[in-house]
Structure formats: C-alpha cells, structure tokens
mmCIF file of C-alpha atoms in Angstrom:
data_model
loop_
_atom_site.group_PDB
_atom_site.id
_atom_site.type_symbol
_atom_site.label_atom_id
_atom_site.label_comp_id
_atom_site.label_asym_id
_atom_site.label_seq_id
_atom_site.Cartn_x
_atom_site.Cartn_y
_atom_site.Cartn_z
ATOM 1 C CA MET A 1 -2.316 24.862 -38.591
ATOM 2 C CA ASN A 2 0.726 24.185 -38.673
ATOM 3 C CA ALA A 3 3.193 20.600 -36.552
ATOM 4 C CA LYS A 4 4.171 23.738 -34.089
ATOM 5 C CA ALA A 5 1.198 24.963 -32.855
ATOM 6 C CA ALA A 6 -0.838 21.677 -33.318
ATOM 7 C CA SER A 7 1.373 20.485 -30.760
ATOM 8 C CA ARG A 8 1.583 23.497 -28.756
ATOM 9 C CA THR A 9 -2.357 23.179 -28.724
ATOM 10 C CA PHE A 10 -2.569 20.154 -27.458
ATOM 11 C CA ASP A 11 -0.069 20.660 -24.467
ATOM 12 C CA ILE A 12 -2.331 23.528 -23.013
ATOM 13 C CA ILE A 13 -5.766 20.938 -24.059
ATOM 14 C CA ASN A 14 -3.721 18.036 -21.615
ATOM 15 C CA THR A 15 -2.240 20.721 -18.926
ATOM 16 C CA VAL A 16 -5.812 22.438 -18.693
ATOM 17 C CA ILE A 17 -7.751 18.627 -17.923
ATOM 18 C CA LEU A 18 -4.956 17.110 -16.442
ATOM 19 C CA THR A 19 -5.118 20.385 -13.891
ATOM 20 C CA LEU A 20 -9.279 19.929 -13.994
ATOM 21 C CA VAL A 21 -8.315 15.846 -12.750
ATOM 22 C CA LEU A 22 -5.763 17.126 -10.051
ATOM 23 C CA PHE A 23 -8.487 19.917 -8.244
ATOM 24 C CA VAL A 24 -10.442 17.110 -8.196
ATOM 25 C CA CYS A 25 -8.322 14.376 -6.575
ATOM 26 C CA LEU A 26 -7.232 17.226 -4.120
ATOM 27 C CA VAL A 27 -10.820 18.279 -2.842
ATOM 28 C CA PRO A 28 -11.551 15.076 -0.738
ATOM 29 C CA PHE A 29 -8.016 14.905 0.505
ATOM 30 C CA LEU A 30 -8.455 19.332 1.049
ATOM 31 C CA HIS A 31 -11.691 18.842 2.908
ATOM 32 C CA ILE A 32 -10.731 16.084 5.260
ATOM 33 C CA ILE A 33 -7.881 18.204 6.078
ATOM 34 C CA SER A 34 -10.064 21.512 6.976
ATOM 35 C CA ILE A 35 -12.523 18.900 8.620
ATOM 36 C CA SER A 36 -9.550 18.283 11.243
ATOM 37 C CA LEU A 37 -8.353 21.696 11.947
ATOM 38 C CA SER A 38 -11.612 23.305 12.390
ATOM 39 C CA SER A 39 -13.626 24.129 15.110
ATOM 40 C CA ASN A 40 -16.790 22.287 16.527
ATOM 41 C CA ALA A 41 -19.326 25.237 15.336
ATOM 42 C CA PRO A 42 -18.242 25.027 11.872
ATOM 43 C CA ILE A 43 -17.930 22.337 11.541
ATOM 44 C CA LEU A 44 -21.206 21.641 12.856
ATOM 45 C CA LYS A 45 -22.819 24.959 10.279
ATOM 46 C CA GLY A 46 -21.586 22.931 7.396
ATOM 47 C CA LEU A 47 -19.144 26.204 7.234
ATOM 48 C CA VAL A 48 -16.439 23.800 6.115
ATOM 49 C CA THR A 49 -15.327 23.315 2.692
ATOM 50 C CA ILE A 50 -11.919 22.933 1.989
ATOM 51 C CA PHE A 51 -9.989 25.611 3.853
ATOM 52 C CA PRO A 52 -10.531 25.093 7.872
ATOM 53 C CA VAL A 53 -12.691 27.641 9.605
ATOM 54 C CA GLU A 54 -11.486 28.514 13.642
ATOM 55 C CA ILE A 55 -8.487 27.238 13.801
ATOM 56 C CA SER A 56 -8.319 24.065 16.053
ATOM 57 C CA PHE A 57 -6.061 21.174 17.064
ATOM 58 C CA GLU A 58 -7.477 19.922 19.800
ATOM 59 C CA ALA A 59 -8.630 17.225 17.000
ATOM 60 C CA TYR A 60 -4.965 15.728 16.900
ATOM 61 C CA THR A 61 -4.424 16.760 20.603
ATOM 62 C CA ARG A 62 -7.195 13.872 20.797
ATOM 63 C CA VAL A 63 -5.303 11.592 18.094
ATOM 64 C CA LEU A 64 -1.713 11.862 19.744
ATOM 65 C CA MET A 65 -1.950 11.385 22.908
ATOM 66 C CA ASP A 66 -4.094 8.015 22.591
ATOM 67 C CA PRO A 67 -1.151 5.406 23.404
ATOM 68 C CA MET A 68 -3.668 2.864 21.387
ATOM 69 C CA MET A 69 -3.196 4.694 18.336
ATOM 70 C CA ILE A 70 0.541 5.317 18.687
ATOM 71 C CA LYS A 71 0.604 1.729 19.823
ATOM 72 C CA SER A 72 -0.739 0.936 16.691
ATOM 73 C CA LEU A 73 1.221 3.478 13.914
ATOM 74 C CA GLY A 74 4.574 1.084 15.382
ATOM 75 C CA TYR A 75 3.228 -1.688 15.095
ATOM 76 C CA SER A 76 1.669 -0.864 11.462
ATOM 77 C CA ILE A 77 5.177 0.415 10.466
ATOM 78 C CA TYR A 78 6.902 -2.948 11.957
ATOM 79 C CA LEU A 79 4.357 -5.036 9.813
ATOM 80 C CA THR A 80 4.957 -3.007 6.692
ATOM 81 C CA VAL A 81 8.929 -3.267 6.617
ATOM 82 C CA LEU A 82 8.447 -6.888 7.163
ATOM 83 C CA PHE A 83 5.656 -7.404 5.188
ATOM 84 C CA THR A 84 7.999 -5.706 2.085
ATOM 85 C CA VAL A 85 11.249 -7.811 3.051
ATOM 86 C CA VAL A 86 9.716 -11.271 3.178
ATOM 87 C CA CYS A 87 7.334 -10.543 0.114
ATOM 88 C CA MET A 88 10.238 -8.783 -1.844
ATOM 89 C CA VAL A 89 12.194 -11.979 -1.123
ATOM 90 C CA MET A 90 9.770 -14.704 -2.111
ATOM 91 C CA THR A 91 9.244 -12.717 -5.175
ATOM 92 C CA ILE A 92 13.250 -12.632 -6.730
ATOM 93 C CA ALA A 93 12.884 -16.673 -5.604
ATOM 94 C CA ALA A 94 10.443 -16.727 -7.424
ATOM 95 C CA ALA A 95 11.483 -14.153 -10.371
ATOM 96 C CA TYR A 96 14.555 -15.667 -10.830
ATOM 97 C CA PRO A 97 14.773 -19.388 -11.492
ATOM 98 C CA LEU A 98 11.469 -18.611 -14.283
ATOM 99 C CA THR A 99 13.748 -16.627 -16.713
ATOM 100 C CA LYS A 100 15.617 -19.852 -17.300
ATOM 101 C CA THR A 101 14.048 -21.569 -20.008
ATOM 102 C CA GLU A 102 15.988 -24.598 -18.730
ATOM 103 C CA LEU A 103 13.834 -25.206 -16.004
ATOM 104 C CA LYS A 104 11.269 -27.653 -16.122
ATOM 105 C CA GLY A 105 7.861 -27.318 -15.503
ATOM 106 C CA ARG A 106 8.209 -23.949 -16.421
ATOM 107 C CA LYS A 107 5.717 -23.002 -18.040
ATOM 108 C CA ILE A 108 2.902 -25.073 -16.497
ATOM 109 C CA ILE A 109 4.180 -23.174 -13.121
ATOM 110 C CA MET A 110 3.754 -19.822 -15.348
ATOM 111 C CA TYR A 111 0.239 -21.308 -16.283
ATOM 112 C CA MET A 112 -0.209 -21.961 -12.557
ATOM 113 C CA ILE A 113 0.806 -18.693 -12.205
ATOM 114 C CA VAL A 114 -1.584 -16.469 -13.792
ATOM 115 C CA PHE A 115 -4.565 -18.585 -12.935
ATOM 116 C CA THR A 116 -3.970 -17.866 -9.915
ATOM 117 C CA MET A 117 -4.746 -14.207 -10.437
ATOM 118 C CA PHE A 118 -8.894 -14.547 -12.140
ATOM 119 C CA PHE A 119 -9.136 -17.457 -9.753
ATOM 120 C CA SER A 120 -9.191 -17.804 -5.762
ATOM 121 C CA GLY A 121 -10.369 -19.802 -3.429
ATOM 122 C CA GLY A 122 -12.601 -17.439 -1.676
ATOM 123 C CA ILE A 123 -12.595 -15.570 2.037
ATOM 124 C CA ILE A 124 -13.452 -18.794 4.082
ATOM 125 C CA PRO A 125 -11.435 -21.640 2.083
ATOM 126 C CA GLU A 126 -8.947 -19.193 3.411
ATOM 127 C CA TYR A 127 -10.002 -18.165 6.506
ATOM 128 C CA ILE A 128 -10.166 -21.519 7.513
ATOM 129 C CA LEU A 129 -6.920 -22.394 6.000
ATOM 130 C CA VAL A 130 -5.372 -19.730 7.919
ATOM 131 C CA LYS A 131 -6.830 -21.307 11.385
ATOM 132 C CA GLN A 132 -6.096 -24.847 10.978
ATOM 133 C CA LEU A 133 -1.807 -22.926 10.455
ATOM 134 C CA HIS A 134 -2.685 -21.952 13.752
ATOM 135 C CA LEU A 135 -1.778 -18.411 12.371
ATOM 136 C CA VAL A 136 -4.756 -16.714 13.799
ATOM 137 C CA ASN A 137 -4.217 -13.169 16.209
ATOM 138 C CA THR A 138 -0.076 -14.036 14.679
ATOM 139 C CA THR A 139 0.937 -11.463 12.433
ATOM 140 C CA TRP A 140 1.799 -13.435 10.061
ATOM 141 C CA SER A 141 -1.616 -14.282 9.006
ATOM 142 C CA LEU A 142 -0.878 -10.605 7.361
ATOM 143 C CA ILE A 143 1.658 -12.001 5.785
ATOM 144 C CA LEU A 144 1.952 -15.426 4.320
ATOM 145 C CA PRO A 145 -1.294 -15.577 2.515
ATOM 146 C CA LEU A 146 -0.026 -12.323 0.632
ATOM 147 C CA MET A 147 3.662 -13.095 0.147
ATOM 148 C CA ILE A 148 3.461 -13.624 -3.234
ATOM 149 C CA ASN A 149 1.272 -10.969 -5.845
ATOM 150 C CA PRO A 150 1.130 -12.479 -9.333
ATOM 151 C CA PHE A 151 0.717 -9.146 -10.886
ATOM 152 C CA TYR A 152 4.385 -8.508 -10.248
ATOM 153 C CA LEU A 153 5.824 -11.328 -9.732
ATOM 154 C CA ILE A 154 5.510 -11.353 -13.904
ATOM 155 C CA ILE A 155 6.847 -7.417 -13.496
ATOM 156 C CA LEU A 156 9.777 -8.420 -12.011
ATOM 157 C CA ILE A 157 10.677 -11.687 -14.226
ATOM 158 C CA THR A 158 10.037 -9.447 -17.520
ATOM 159 C CA PHE A 159 12.722 -7.157 -16.323
ATOM 160 C CA PHE A 160 14.847 -10.353 -15.160
ATOM 161 C CA ASN A 161 14.379 -10.751 -18.708
ATOM 162 C CA SER A 162 15.218 -7.887 -20.100
ATOM 163 C CA ILE A 163 18.509 -8.307 -18.576
ATOM 164 C CA PRO A 164 21.316 -9.023 -20.882
ATOM 165 C CA LYS A 165 22.083 -12.933 -21.270
ATOM 166 C CA SER A 166 25.481 -12.731 -21.736
ATOM 167 C CA LEU A 167 26.404 -10.598 -18.456
ATOM 168 C CA GLU A 168 25.688 -13.936 -16.650
ATOM 169 C CA GLU A 169 27.432 -15.798 -18.771
ATOM 170 C CA SER A 170 30.326 -13.659 -18.141
ATOM 171 C CA ALA A 171 29.773 -14.008 -14.528
ATOM 172 C CA GLU A 172 28.877 -18.071 -14.515
ATOM 173 C CA LEU A 173 32.834 -18.481 -16.929
ATOM 174 C CA ASP A 174 34.672 -16.961 -13.684
ATOM 175 C CA GLY A 175 32.763 -19.444 -11.449
ATOM 176 C CA SER A 176 29.620 -18.082 -10.321
ATOM 177 C CA SER A 177 27.496 -20.229 -9.271
ATOM 178 C CA HIS A 178 23.235 -18.799 -10.061
ATOM 179 C CA PHE A 179 22.648 -17.413 -6.312
ATOM 180 C CA GLY A 180 26.040 -15.453 -6.936
ATOM 181 C CA THR A 181 25.180 -14.104 -10.256
ATOM 182 C CA LEU A 182 21.828 -12.875 -8.343
ATOM 183 C CA VAL A 183 22.959 -10.627 -5.513
ATOM 184 C CA ARG A 184 26.302 -9.478 -7.521
ATOM 185 C CA ILE A 185 25.002 -8.793 -10.910
ATOM 186 C CA ILE A 186 21.055 -9.225 -11.155
ATOM 187 C CA LEU A 187 19.408 -7.073 -8.011
ATOM 188 C CA PRO A 188 21.647 -4.359 -8.598
ATOM 189 C CA LEU A 189 20.645 -3.974 -12.078
ATOM 190 C CA SER A 190 17.011 -4.194 -10.700
ATOM 191 C CA MET A 191 17.170 -1.598 -7.753
ATOM 192 C CA PRO A 192 14.438 0.735 -9.924
ATOM 193 C CA ILE A 193 12.283 -2.310 -10.168
ATOM 194 C CA ILE A 194 12.861 -3.595 -6.343
ATOM 195 C CA ALA A 195 11.841 0.098 -5.450
ATOM 196 C CA THR A 196 9.080 0.264 -7.086
ATOM 197 C CA LEU A 197 7.052 -3.219 -5.813
ATOM 198 C CA SER A 198 8.477 -2.702 -2.723
ATOM 199 C CA LEU A 199 6.683 0.323 -2.650
ATOM 200 C CA PHE A 200 3.316 -1.433 -3.848
ATOM 201 C CA TYR A 201 3.819 -4.418 -1.726
ATOM 202 C CA ALA A 202 4.294 -1.985 0.890
ATOM 203 C CA VAL A 203 1.657 0.186 0.356
ATOM 204 C CA ASN A 204 -1.282 -2.763 0.253
ATOM 205 C CA ARG A 205 -0.238 -3.972 3.031
ATOM 206 C CA TRP A 206 -0.265 -0.379 5.018
ATOM 207 C CA ASN A 207 -3.478 0.241 3.141
ATOM 208 C CA GLY A 208 -5.119 -3.481 4.495
ATOM 209 C CA PHE A 209 -7.753 -4.101 6.078
ATOM 210 C CA MET A 210 -9.994 -6.868 5.517
ATOM 211 C CA ASP A 211 -7.531 -9.446 6.341
ATOM 212 C CA THR A 212 -6.803 -7.570 9.712
ATOM 213 C CA LEU A 213 -10.794 -8.044 10.372
ATOM 214 C CA PHE A 214 -10.636 -11.530 10.017
ATOM 215 C CA TYR A 215 -7.764 -12.510 11.309
ATOM 216 C CA ILE A 216 -7.007 -10.408 14.187
ATOM 217 C CA THR A 217 -9.098 -10.171 17.714
ATOM 218 C CA ASP A 218 -5.658 -9.510 20.122
ATOM 219 C CA PRO A 219 -6.490 -4.975 20.782
ATOM 220 C CA ASP A 220 -2.156 -5.492 21.327
ATOM 221 C CA LEU A 221 -2.376 -7.020 17.474
ATOM 222 C CA TYR A 222 -4.146 -4.109 15.572
ATOM 223 C CA PRO A 223 -2.737 -2.270 13.138
ATOM 224 C CA LEU A 224 -3.854 1.354 12.159
ATOM 225 C CA GLN A 225 -6.175 1.045 9.945
ATOM 226 C CA LEU A 226 -7.698 -1.812 12.667
ATOM 227 C CA LYS A 227 -7.389 1.449 14.765
ATOM 228 C CA LEU A 228 -9.354 3.518 12.275
ATOM 229 C CA TYR A 229 -12.549 1.068 11.949
ATOM 230 C CA GLN A 230 -12.504 0.696 15.474
ATOM 231 C CA LEU A 231 -12.350 4.746 16.076
ATOM 232 C CA ILE A 232 -14.858 5.108 13.013
ATOM 233 C CA VAL A 233 -17.896 2.818 14.624
ATOM 234 C CA ASN A 234 -17.404 4.177 18.255
ATOM 235 C CA SER A 235 -17.485 7.512 16.631
ATOM 236 C CA GLN A 236 -21.232 6.702 14.608
ATOM 237 C CA ILE A 237 -21.769 5.263 18.072
ATOM 238 C CA SER A 238 -21.177 8.522 19.884
ATOM 239 C CA ASP A 239 -23.256 10.652 16.948
ATOM 240 C CA GLN A 240 -26.334 8.764 17.914
ATOM 241 C CA LEU A 241 -25.821 9.144 21.420
ATOM 242 C CA GLN A 242 -25.734 13.019 20.870
ATOM 243 C CA MET A 243 -29.289 12.884 18.459
ATOM 244 C CA GLU A 244 -30.799 10.824 21.484
ATOM 245 C CA GLY A 245 -29.778 14.275 23.688
ATOM 246 C CA SER A 246 -26.459 12.525 25.919
ATOM 247 C CA GLN A 247 -23.922 15.328 26.496
ATOM 248 C CA ILE A 248 -21.960 16.921 23.193
ATOM 249 C CA VAL A 249 -18.469 15.565 23.682
ATOM 250 C CA GLN A 250 -15.403 18.267 22.997
ATOM 251 C CA VAL A 251 -14.052 17.022 19.535
ATOM 252 C CA LEU A 252 -16.600 15.844 17.399
ATOM 253 C CA PRO A 253 -16.594 12.540 16.017
ATOM 254 C CA GLU A 254 -16.124 14.061 12.123
ATOM 255 C CA SER A 255 -13.155 16.091 12.891
ATOM 256 C CA LEU A 256 -11.871 12.809 15.298
ATOM 257 C CA LYS A 257 -12.596 11.038 11.699
ATOM 258 C CA ALA A 258 -10.405 12.974 9.796
ATOM 259 C CA ALA A 259 -7.586 13.878 12.147
ATOM 260 C CA SER A 260 -7.509 10.136 12.692
ATOM 261 C CA ILE A 261 -7.557 9.590 8.655
ATOM 262 C CA MET A 262 -4.781 11.863 7.924
ATOM 263 C CA PHE A 263 -2.839 9.769 11.178
ATOM 264 C CA ALA A 264 -3.007 6.911 8.840
ATOM 265 C CA THR A 265 -1.901 8.373 5.512
ATOM 266 C CA VAL A 266 1.050 11.435 5.897
ATOM 267 C CA PRO A 267 3.846 8.430 7.019
ATOM 268 C CA ILE A 268 2.932 6.516 3.412
ATOM 269 C CA LEU A 269 2.520 10.011 2.213
ATOM 270 C CA ILE A 270 5.983 10.854 3.793
ATOM 271 C CA VAL A 271 8.003 7.635 2.093
ATOM 272 C CA TYR A 272 6.284 8.584 -1.164
ATOM 273 C CA PRO A 273 8.874 11.149 -2.800
ATOM 274 C CA TRP A 274 12.291 9.377 -1.763
ATOM 275 C CA LEU A 275 11.065 6.473 -4.097
ATOM 276 C CA GLN A 276 9.590 8.500 -6.429
ATOM 277 C CA LYS A 277 12.113 8.667 -8.768
ATOM 278 C CA TYR A 278 12.274 5.125 -9.694
ATOM 279 C CA PHE A 279 8.493 4.582 -9.863
ATOM 280 C CA VAL A 280 8.195 5.858 -13.321
ATOM 281 C CA SER A 281 11.246 4.324 -14.115
ATOM 282 C CA GLY A 282 10.553 0.918 -12.155
ATOM 283 C CA ILE A 283 7.115 0.732 -14.714
ATOM 284 C CA MET A 284 8.256 1.116 -17.440
ATOM 285 C CA LEU A 285 11.661 -1.311 -17.427
ATOM 286 C CA GLY A 286 9.434 -3.427 -16.090
ATOM 287 C CA SER A 287 6.720 -3.510 -18.654
ATOM 288 C CA VAL A 288 9.010 -3.789 -22.203
ATOM 289 C CA LYS A 289 11.128 -6.738 -22.701
ATOM 290 C CA GLY A 290 14.412 -6.015 -24.593
#
C-alpha cells in the first residue's frame, strides 16, 4: 500500500470514528430536545427517543411565562459578563508582571500558583472565609473566590512569553511605560488567547452551580442554574405526588425539566460561534512558547 492510499484509509477511519463520537454526543442532546417538544402521552408511554412525538410547545410556554425564570436568565447574563470581565482583568494583571524575569520572587510566586492547582483549603474553610467577609447573598460571593484560574493564568503567561521581546524594548525606547506597552502592544496581539480564556471563564460561570447553592439564599439573586435545580427538585416532588394519586398536571415534570435545560443551554451556545474563530488558534498559541 503506497503512502497516498494509506493516508486516504487513515482519513476514512478517522472520519468514521469521529462521526460515531459525534453521534454519541448528540444523542442525549437530541433526546432532551425531543422530550421538551413532545406531548404528555408519548412521554408517559416511553415513545420519545431522538425525535419529538406529537409536537407541543406547552413546556416552553410554561418556562417563558415564569417571571422568575426570565429574571434568573437576566441575572445570569449580568453575572457571567461581570465575572468574565473581572477575571480577565485580574488574570492579565497577574500574567504580565510574571513574564518579567527581573521581577523579584517570580519563581516563588509561580510555585505558589501551581500549588493551588493541586491543593485547596476545602469547601468549609472557603465558606467560612466568604461569610466572614460578609459576601454571602451578594454577587461578589460568586466572583471573588474564582477570580483567577491558575491553569488559565499559566496559559496566558506562556502566550505573553511568545511575543517577541523586541517589541516591548522598542516601546520602552519610545518612552512607553509598562502599562502603556501592555495596552498598546501586548493586548492587541493577544486577542485570540484573550477571547479563548474569556469563553472558558464565561462557560465556567454560566454552568456554575455548587457555589450558588452554598452562598445564595436570596431568590432575587438566583442564577439560572440554581433556578433549574429548584425546578428539578419540585418536579421530583410532583412526580411523587402523581404516583400517590394526586391530579395530573397539564405539563409533565420531565417535559418541563427538558425545556428548562434547553432554556439554560441555548444562550451559551449562541455565544460560542462568535468566538470559535479564536478558539483553536488561542489554545495552540497559548500552549507553545515561541
């Protein structure tokens, strides 16, 4: 077998394997969509797989008509944007000085950062700290503890180190300060990695759940994920009541849960295509030092 035929065979095998992996990943997603769009009878009979049966939009109507769900959506968007901006500002502010070899204690700081990737104080000390800082039931309790991700910080440091030092030296000769060099030269050249890390931070905050469960008890500060959790718990109670002979609700809890999951998933899926062009290049550039 010559090299061209071997390459074609390899491409075909890869295509088949990746298609199967894609199908396996899509099946649960399609199943949730189908349940959210199906009427009660097919769901009860177990007829819904990856295609909706007897299409009904009642579950989505219930979700969209819930004022608390809409309020949670708006708050989640606000929280995600604020979290991403704060995290990126702090990550950039930490990464740029750590690229300077003349910074005293640079290696010790890097060792401390790496240490936090493997060891932490745990949930209880973190909760005590947040409570003593009077951050419980505030937006900042969901931002400050996660403000800098060590792994993302190291990626950004690696990317900054890949930028030719001659550019910074030229700026310094022209009288530019460190802050001016960062803003005028480093950041414009770093847009791919900044967009990539922003997407990572945004997705982490959008999907974040455990910290909201610990720190937030005020219904006005419920993010969408916590609201979804409450909906699932209430749906399980409704399931139990139906099993005990209570009246059947107009929309099945399973359909309502599926519609809520889609409602929480679609916004972040809409954002991803806008940043996709930066995604691969940002990861590759941030992982290899030039």
